[in-house]
XYZ file of C-alpha atoms in Angstrom:
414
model
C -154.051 -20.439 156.519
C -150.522 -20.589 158.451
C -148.974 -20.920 155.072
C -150.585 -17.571 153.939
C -149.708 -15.804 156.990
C -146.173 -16.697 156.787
C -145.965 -15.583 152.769
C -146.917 -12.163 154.166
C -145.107 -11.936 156.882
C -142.238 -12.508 154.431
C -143.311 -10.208 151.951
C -143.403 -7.361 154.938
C -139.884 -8.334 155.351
C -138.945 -7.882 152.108
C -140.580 -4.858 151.486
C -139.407 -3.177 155.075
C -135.940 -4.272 154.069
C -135.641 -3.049 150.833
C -137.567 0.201 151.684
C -134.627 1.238 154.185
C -131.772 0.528 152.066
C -133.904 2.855 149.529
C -134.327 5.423 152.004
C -130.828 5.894 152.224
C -129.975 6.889 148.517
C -133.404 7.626 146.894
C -136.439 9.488 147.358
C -140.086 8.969 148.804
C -141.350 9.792 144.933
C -140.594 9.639 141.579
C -141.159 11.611 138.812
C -144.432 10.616 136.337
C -144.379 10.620 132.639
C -147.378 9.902 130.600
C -147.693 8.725 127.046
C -148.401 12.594 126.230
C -145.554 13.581 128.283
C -144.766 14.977 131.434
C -147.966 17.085 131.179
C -149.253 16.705 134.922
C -147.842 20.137 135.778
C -148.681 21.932 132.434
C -150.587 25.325 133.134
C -153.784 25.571 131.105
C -153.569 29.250 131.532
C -152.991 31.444 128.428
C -152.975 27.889 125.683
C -157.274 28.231 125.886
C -160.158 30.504 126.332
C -163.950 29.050 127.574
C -167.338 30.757 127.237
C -169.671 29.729 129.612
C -173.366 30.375 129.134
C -175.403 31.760 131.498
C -178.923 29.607 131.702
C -181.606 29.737 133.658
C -180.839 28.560 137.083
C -183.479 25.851 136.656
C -181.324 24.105 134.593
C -178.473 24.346 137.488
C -178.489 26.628 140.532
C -182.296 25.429 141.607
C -181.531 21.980 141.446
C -178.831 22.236 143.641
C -180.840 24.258 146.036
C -183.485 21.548 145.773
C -181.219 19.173 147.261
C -177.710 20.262 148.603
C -176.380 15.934 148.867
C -175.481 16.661 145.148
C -172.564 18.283 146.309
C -170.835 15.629 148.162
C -172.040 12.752 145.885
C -169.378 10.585 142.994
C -170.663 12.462 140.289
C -170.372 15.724 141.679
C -167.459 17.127 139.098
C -170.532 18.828 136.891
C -171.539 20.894 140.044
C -167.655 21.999 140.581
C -166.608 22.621 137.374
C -169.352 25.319 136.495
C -168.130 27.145 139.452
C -164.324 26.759 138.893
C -164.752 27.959 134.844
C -167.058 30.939 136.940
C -163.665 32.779 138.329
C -161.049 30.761 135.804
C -158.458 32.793 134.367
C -159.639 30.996 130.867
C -163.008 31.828 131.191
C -163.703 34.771 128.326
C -166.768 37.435 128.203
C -166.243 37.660 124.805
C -167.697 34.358 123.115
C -165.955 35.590 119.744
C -162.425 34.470 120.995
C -163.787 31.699 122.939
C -162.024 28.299 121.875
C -164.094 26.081 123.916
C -168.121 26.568 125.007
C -169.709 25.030 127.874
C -173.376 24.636 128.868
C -173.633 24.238 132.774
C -176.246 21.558 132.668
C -176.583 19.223 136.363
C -178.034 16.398 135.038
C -177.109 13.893 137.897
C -178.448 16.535 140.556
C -182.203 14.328 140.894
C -181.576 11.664 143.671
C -183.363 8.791 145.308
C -184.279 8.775 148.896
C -180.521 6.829 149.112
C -178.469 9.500 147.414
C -178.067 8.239 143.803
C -179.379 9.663 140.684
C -181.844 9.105 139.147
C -180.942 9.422 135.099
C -184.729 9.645 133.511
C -185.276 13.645 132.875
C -181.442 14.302 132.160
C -182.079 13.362 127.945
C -184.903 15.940 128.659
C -183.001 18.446 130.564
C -179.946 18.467 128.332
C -181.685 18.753 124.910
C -183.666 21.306 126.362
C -180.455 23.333 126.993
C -179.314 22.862 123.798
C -182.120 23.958 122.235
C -181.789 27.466 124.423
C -178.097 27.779 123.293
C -178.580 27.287 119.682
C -182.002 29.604 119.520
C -180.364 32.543 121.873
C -176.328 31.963 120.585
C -175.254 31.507 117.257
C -172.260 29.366 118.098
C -174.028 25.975 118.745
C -175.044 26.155 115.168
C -171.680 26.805 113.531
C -170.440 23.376 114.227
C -173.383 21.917 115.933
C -171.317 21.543 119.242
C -168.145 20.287 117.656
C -166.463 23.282 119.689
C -168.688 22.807 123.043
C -168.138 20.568 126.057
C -170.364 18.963 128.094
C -169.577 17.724 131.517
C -172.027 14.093 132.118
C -170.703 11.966 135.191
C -173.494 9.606 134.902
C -172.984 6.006 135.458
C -172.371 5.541 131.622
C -171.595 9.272 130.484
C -174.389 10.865 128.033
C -175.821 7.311 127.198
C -177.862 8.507 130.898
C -178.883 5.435 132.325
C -176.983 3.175 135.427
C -177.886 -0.544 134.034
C -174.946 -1.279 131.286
C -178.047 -2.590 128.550
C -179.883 -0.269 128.827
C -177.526 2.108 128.205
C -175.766 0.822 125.110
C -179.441 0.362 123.897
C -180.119 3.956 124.224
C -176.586 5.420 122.819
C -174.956 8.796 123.661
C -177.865 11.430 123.485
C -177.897 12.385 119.710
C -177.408 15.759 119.972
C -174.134 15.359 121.685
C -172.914 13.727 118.947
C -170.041 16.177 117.762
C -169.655 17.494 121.414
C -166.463 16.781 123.668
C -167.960 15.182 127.242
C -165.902 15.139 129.997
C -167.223 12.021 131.388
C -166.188 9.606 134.524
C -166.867 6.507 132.353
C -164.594 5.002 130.044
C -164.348 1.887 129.012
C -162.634 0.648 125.133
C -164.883 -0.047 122.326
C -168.355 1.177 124.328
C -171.314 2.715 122.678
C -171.225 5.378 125.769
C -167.485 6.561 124.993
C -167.014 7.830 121.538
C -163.849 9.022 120.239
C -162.546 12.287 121.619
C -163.839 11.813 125.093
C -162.030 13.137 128.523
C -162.011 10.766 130.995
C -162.073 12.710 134.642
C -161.840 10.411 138.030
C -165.040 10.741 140.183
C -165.991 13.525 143.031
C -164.030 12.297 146.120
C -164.740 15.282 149.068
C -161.057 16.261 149.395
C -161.678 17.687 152.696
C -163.175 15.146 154.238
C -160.181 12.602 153.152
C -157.178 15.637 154.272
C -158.722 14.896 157.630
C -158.354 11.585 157.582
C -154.383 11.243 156.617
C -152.577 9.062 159.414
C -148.307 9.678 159.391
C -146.962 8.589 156.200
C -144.327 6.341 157.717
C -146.890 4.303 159.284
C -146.825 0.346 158.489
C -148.782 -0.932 155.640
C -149.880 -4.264 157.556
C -153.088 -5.016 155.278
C -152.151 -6.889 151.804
C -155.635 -6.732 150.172
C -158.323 -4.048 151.208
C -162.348 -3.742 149.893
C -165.333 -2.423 151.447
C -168.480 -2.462 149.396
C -171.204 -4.785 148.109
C -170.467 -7.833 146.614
C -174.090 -8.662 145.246
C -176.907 -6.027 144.718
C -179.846 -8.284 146.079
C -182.163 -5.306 145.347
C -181.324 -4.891 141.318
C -179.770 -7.658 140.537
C -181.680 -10.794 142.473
C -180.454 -13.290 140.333
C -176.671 -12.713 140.940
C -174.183 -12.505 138.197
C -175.233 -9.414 136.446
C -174.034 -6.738 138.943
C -170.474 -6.291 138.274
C -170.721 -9.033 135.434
C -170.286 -11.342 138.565
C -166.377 -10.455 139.310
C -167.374 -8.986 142.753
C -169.076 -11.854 143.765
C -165.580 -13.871 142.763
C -163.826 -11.574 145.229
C -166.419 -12.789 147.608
C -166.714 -16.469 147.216
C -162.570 -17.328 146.923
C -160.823 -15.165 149.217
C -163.695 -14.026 152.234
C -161.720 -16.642 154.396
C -158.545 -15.870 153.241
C -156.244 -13.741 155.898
C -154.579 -12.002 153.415
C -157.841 -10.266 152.024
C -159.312 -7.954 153.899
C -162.818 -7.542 152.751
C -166.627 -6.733 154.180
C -169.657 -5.240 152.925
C -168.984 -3.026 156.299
C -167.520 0.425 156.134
C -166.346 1.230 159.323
C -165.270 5.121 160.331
C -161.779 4.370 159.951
C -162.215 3.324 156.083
C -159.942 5.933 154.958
C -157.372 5.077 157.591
C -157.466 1.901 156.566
C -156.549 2.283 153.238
C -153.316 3.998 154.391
C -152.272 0.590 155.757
C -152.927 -1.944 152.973
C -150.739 -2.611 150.077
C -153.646 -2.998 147.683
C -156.823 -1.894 147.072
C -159.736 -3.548 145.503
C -160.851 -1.413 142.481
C -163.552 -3.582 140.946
C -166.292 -2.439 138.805
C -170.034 -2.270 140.117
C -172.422 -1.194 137.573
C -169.959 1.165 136.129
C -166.508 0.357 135.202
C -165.139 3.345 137.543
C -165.609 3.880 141.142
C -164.293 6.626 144.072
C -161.996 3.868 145.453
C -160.079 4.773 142.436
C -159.139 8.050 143.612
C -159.124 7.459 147.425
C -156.530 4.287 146.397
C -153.797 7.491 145.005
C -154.772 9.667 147.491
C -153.754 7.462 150.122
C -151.024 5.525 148.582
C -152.568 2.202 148.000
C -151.849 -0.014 144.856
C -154.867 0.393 143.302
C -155.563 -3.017 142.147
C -158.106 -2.545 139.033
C -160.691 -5.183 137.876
C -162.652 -3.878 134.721
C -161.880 -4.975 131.744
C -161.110 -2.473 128.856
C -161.444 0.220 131.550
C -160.206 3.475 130.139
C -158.601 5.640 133.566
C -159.070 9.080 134.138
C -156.374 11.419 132.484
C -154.872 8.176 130.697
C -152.696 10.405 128.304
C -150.705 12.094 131.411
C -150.908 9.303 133.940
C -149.035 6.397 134.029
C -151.676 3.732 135.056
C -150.114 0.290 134.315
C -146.895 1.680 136.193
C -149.017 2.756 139.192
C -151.780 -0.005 139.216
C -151.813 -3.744 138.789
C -154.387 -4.900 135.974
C -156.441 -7.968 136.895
C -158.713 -9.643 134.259
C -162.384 -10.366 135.292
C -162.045 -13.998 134.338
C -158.598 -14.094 136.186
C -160.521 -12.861 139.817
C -160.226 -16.556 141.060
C -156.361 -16.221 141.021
C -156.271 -12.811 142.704
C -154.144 -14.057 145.751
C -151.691 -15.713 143.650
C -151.462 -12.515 141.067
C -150.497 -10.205 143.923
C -148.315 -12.462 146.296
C -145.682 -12.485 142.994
C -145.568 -9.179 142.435
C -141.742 -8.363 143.569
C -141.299 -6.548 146.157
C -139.417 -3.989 143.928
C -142.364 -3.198 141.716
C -144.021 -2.417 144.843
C -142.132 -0.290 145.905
C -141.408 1.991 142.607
C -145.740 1.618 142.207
C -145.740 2.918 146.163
C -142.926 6.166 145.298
C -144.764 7.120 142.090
C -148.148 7.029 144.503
C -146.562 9.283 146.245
C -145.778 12.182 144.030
C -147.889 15.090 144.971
C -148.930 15.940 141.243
C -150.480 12.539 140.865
C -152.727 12.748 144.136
C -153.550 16.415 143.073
C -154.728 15.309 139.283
C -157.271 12.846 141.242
C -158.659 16.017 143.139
C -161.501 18.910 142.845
C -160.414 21.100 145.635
C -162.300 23.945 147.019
C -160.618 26.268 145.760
C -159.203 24.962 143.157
C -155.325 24.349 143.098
C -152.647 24.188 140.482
C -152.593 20.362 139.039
C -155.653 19.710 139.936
C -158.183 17.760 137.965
C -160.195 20.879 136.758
C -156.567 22.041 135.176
C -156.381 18.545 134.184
C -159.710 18.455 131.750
C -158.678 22.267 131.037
C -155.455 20.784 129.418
C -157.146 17.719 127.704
C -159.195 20.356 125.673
C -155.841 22.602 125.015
C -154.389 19.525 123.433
C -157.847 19.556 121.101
C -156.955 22.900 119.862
C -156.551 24.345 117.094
C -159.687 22.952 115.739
C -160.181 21.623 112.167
C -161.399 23.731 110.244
C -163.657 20.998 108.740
C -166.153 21.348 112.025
C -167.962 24.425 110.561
C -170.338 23.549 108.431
C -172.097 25.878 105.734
C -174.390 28.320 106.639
C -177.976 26.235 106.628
C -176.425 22.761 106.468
C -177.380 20.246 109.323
C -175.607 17.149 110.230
C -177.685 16.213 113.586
C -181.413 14.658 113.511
C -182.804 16.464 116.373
C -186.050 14.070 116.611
C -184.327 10.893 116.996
C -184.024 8.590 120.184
C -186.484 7.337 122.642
C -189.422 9.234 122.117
C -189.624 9.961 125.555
C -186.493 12.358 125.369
C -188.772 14.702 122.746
C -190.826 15.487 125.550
C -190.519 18.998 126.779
C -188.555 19.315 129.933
C-alpha cells in the first residue's frame, strides 16, 4: 500500500509541476479537431431543413404526462429533441423542401417502479407511427424512410430490448431499416448499429450538474473514481454476464487499492467528486455507453473507457483517443498499472482539451438549447448526409421493406 501511495504522491508532483510551468506560456485549453474536421462549432443553420410530423399526442405528449421522471432519465434526448426541432430555425412547414423527416415517437417514456424503461410496447408503438406517416404523408413511401430520422436511446438503439442477446436476436425493428437513428448505443460490428447511424451521448440534466461545479483550480487529489454497481444480483445472479464480467474485475483487483476510489455508494457530492479525480471509470453495464461518459467531460475527468469496440458519441468531430484512455475488457486486471504510466504530459494535454468549452457543450441538451450543443451536433451529422442519392427513391409501387416480419408480437396493434 505505502508503495502506491508514494507513486501518487509523485505523480501529483509531477503533474502540479509541470502544470505551472504550463501556466506560464500556454493556455487552460486547446483547440479540438476531429477526423471530419474542426466541425464542433459548425452552424447547422441554413446547410438543412426538417419536417416534423405532428401525431397524436398518445404517441408523445400523453406519455410524458403519464409520467414526468422521463424527463430527467439517460435516455431522455427523444423527449428534448422533439421540442428543440419544435422552435429550430431548420424546422420547415413546408414538407416539400424538407431534407430530413422526423417522427416524434417516445418509446423509452414506459418505466418501472425504479425509473428504467421498460422496452416491450416500443416495436408496437413505433410501427404503429409509421404506419400513420406513410397512410396520412406521402413521403415515408418515396424512399421508405431512407430520408427520415428516428431518435431511439434505448439500451441497444431500435433492436428495443436492455439484455445484449436478446437484442441481437431480435435485430433493428424492420421497418427502420433504411431510416437514420440517432441512437446512444454504438458499438463496431453490432446487429443494433447499422451503417449510417448517429451516435448522441446520453441525457445528463445540465442544470443539475452547473450547480454542482466546484473552482476550476481546485486539486485533483483522486487518481481513479467509480460509483455504481459492480454485479446486478437481481438480473444477472450468476455473475459474469452483467457487463461481460469487466465490472466485477474493477471490483475484485483494485477495491483495496488506495489509488482507486470506488463504491457501489453515491454520495451527494458525486459530481464534486469527479472534479477532483484524474480518471474516471467509464465501464460498460448492460450497454456499452453510460452518463458517466458525459459527466467525465463535463467535469474534466479523463474519462477512462472500458467497452470494447465502443463507438463514442459524435466520433467524426471529437477526438476520443486524444481525450480518453482506452482500456481492453480482458486488460481490466492491469488497470492500475495502465494508468500509473501514463506521462504526466499526456495528462495534461487530455486535461486542456477537457477543458475546451465546445467539447463540454457537444456532451449537452440544454434548456434552451445553445450553440454547439448536442442537438446542433446530430443536426450537423445529418447535414453531412445531404445531398441524398438519388438511388433512395424507389419507383412509384415498388417496395423494398417486409412489413410483417419480426417477432410476431410486434404485429400486434398498439
Amino acid at each position: 500500500m505505502a508503495k502506491w501511495v508514494a507513486l501518487f504522491s509523485l505523480l501529483c508532483l509531477s503533474v502540479l509541476g509541470i502544470q505551472s510551468k504550463e501556466l506560464e506560456r500556454t493556455q487552460h485549453t486547446e483547440r479540438i479537431s476531429g477526423s471530419a474536421g474542426d466541425v464542433l462549432e459548425d452552424d447547422p443553420v441554413g446547410r438543412l431543413k426538417v419536417f416534423v410530423y405532428e401525431l397524436p399526442s398518445k404517441y408523445n405528449k400523453k406519455i410524458l404526462q403519464k409520467d414526468p421522471r422521463c424527463l430527467t432519465h439517460m435516455f431522455a434526448a427523444e423527449i428534448f429533441m422533439h421540442r428543440f426541432l419544435l422552435s429550430s430555425p431548420v424546422r420547415t412547414l413546408n414538407p416539400e423542401e424538407a431534407d430530413w423527416f422526423y417522427t416524434p415517437v417516445y418509446t423509452t417514456c414506459d418505466l418501472t417502479p425504479n425509473g428504467l424503461p421498460l422496452p416491450f410496447k416500443s416495436p408496437r408503438m413505433m410501427r404503429s407511427a409509421i404506419q400513420l406517416i406513410s397512410s396520412n404523408w406521402p413521403y415515408w413511401n418515396r424512399t421508405e424512410g431512407a430520408d427520415h430520422f428516428f431518435v431511439v436511446p434505448h439500451d441497444f438503439g431500435a433492436c428495443f430490448h436492455y439484455q445484449e442477446e436478446k437484442a441481437i436476436e431480435r435485430g433493428i425493428l424492420p421497418l427502420l431499416q433504411r431510416a437514420t437513428l440517432v441512437q446512444t448505443f454504438g458499438q463496431m460490428n453490432h446487429v443494433c448499429l447499422k451503417s449510417g447511424s448517429i451516435t448522441i451521448p446520453p441525457y445528463a440534466p445540465p442544470q443539475k450538474m452547473q450547480a454542482h461545479l466546484i473552482p476550476p483550480d481546485t486539486p485533483r487529489s483522486i487518481f481513479v473514481y467509480f460509483r455504481g454497481l459492480f454485479y446486478d444480483v437481481g438480473n444477472d445472479p450468476e455473475g459474469g454476464y452483467y457487463a461481460r464480467g469487466a465490472r466485477a474485475s474493477v471490483w475484485e483487483n483494485f477495491k483495496d487499492n488506495p489509488l482507486f476510489d470506488i463504491s457501489t455508494e453515491h454520495p451527494t457530492t458525486y459530481y464534486e467528486d469527479m472534479q477532483r479525480a484524474v480518471f474516471c471509470l467509464c465501464p460498460l453495464g448492460w450497454a456499452p455507453w453510460s452518463p458517466r461518459l458525459v459527466e467525465g467531460v463535463i467535469f474534466g475527468c479523463i474519462p477512462v473507457i472500458i467497452a470494447d469496440d465502443i463507438v463514442l458519441p459524435f466520433a467524426d468531430a471529437i477526438p476520443w483517443e486524444e481525450i480518453g484512455v482506452f482500456v481492453a475488457e480482458k486488460d481490466v486486471p492491469n488497470l492500475d498499472t495502465i494508468l500509473t504510466s501514463i506521462p504526466p504530459e499526456v495528462i495534461l494535454r487530455k486535461q486542456r482539451l477537457l477543458a475546451n468549452p465546445s467539447m463540454k457543450q457537444a456532451m449537452l441538451f440544454p434548456q434552451p438549447a445553445q450553440s454547439g450543443d448536442a442537438f446542433h451536433q446530430i443536426l450537423n451529422g445529418l447535414a453531412r448526409k445531404l445531398p441524398h442519392d438519388r438511388s433512395i427513391y424507389l419507383k412509384q409501387g415498388v417496395k423494398v421493406l417486409n412489413w410483417t416480419a419480426g417477432p410476431v408480437a410486434d404485429l400486434k396493434p398498439w
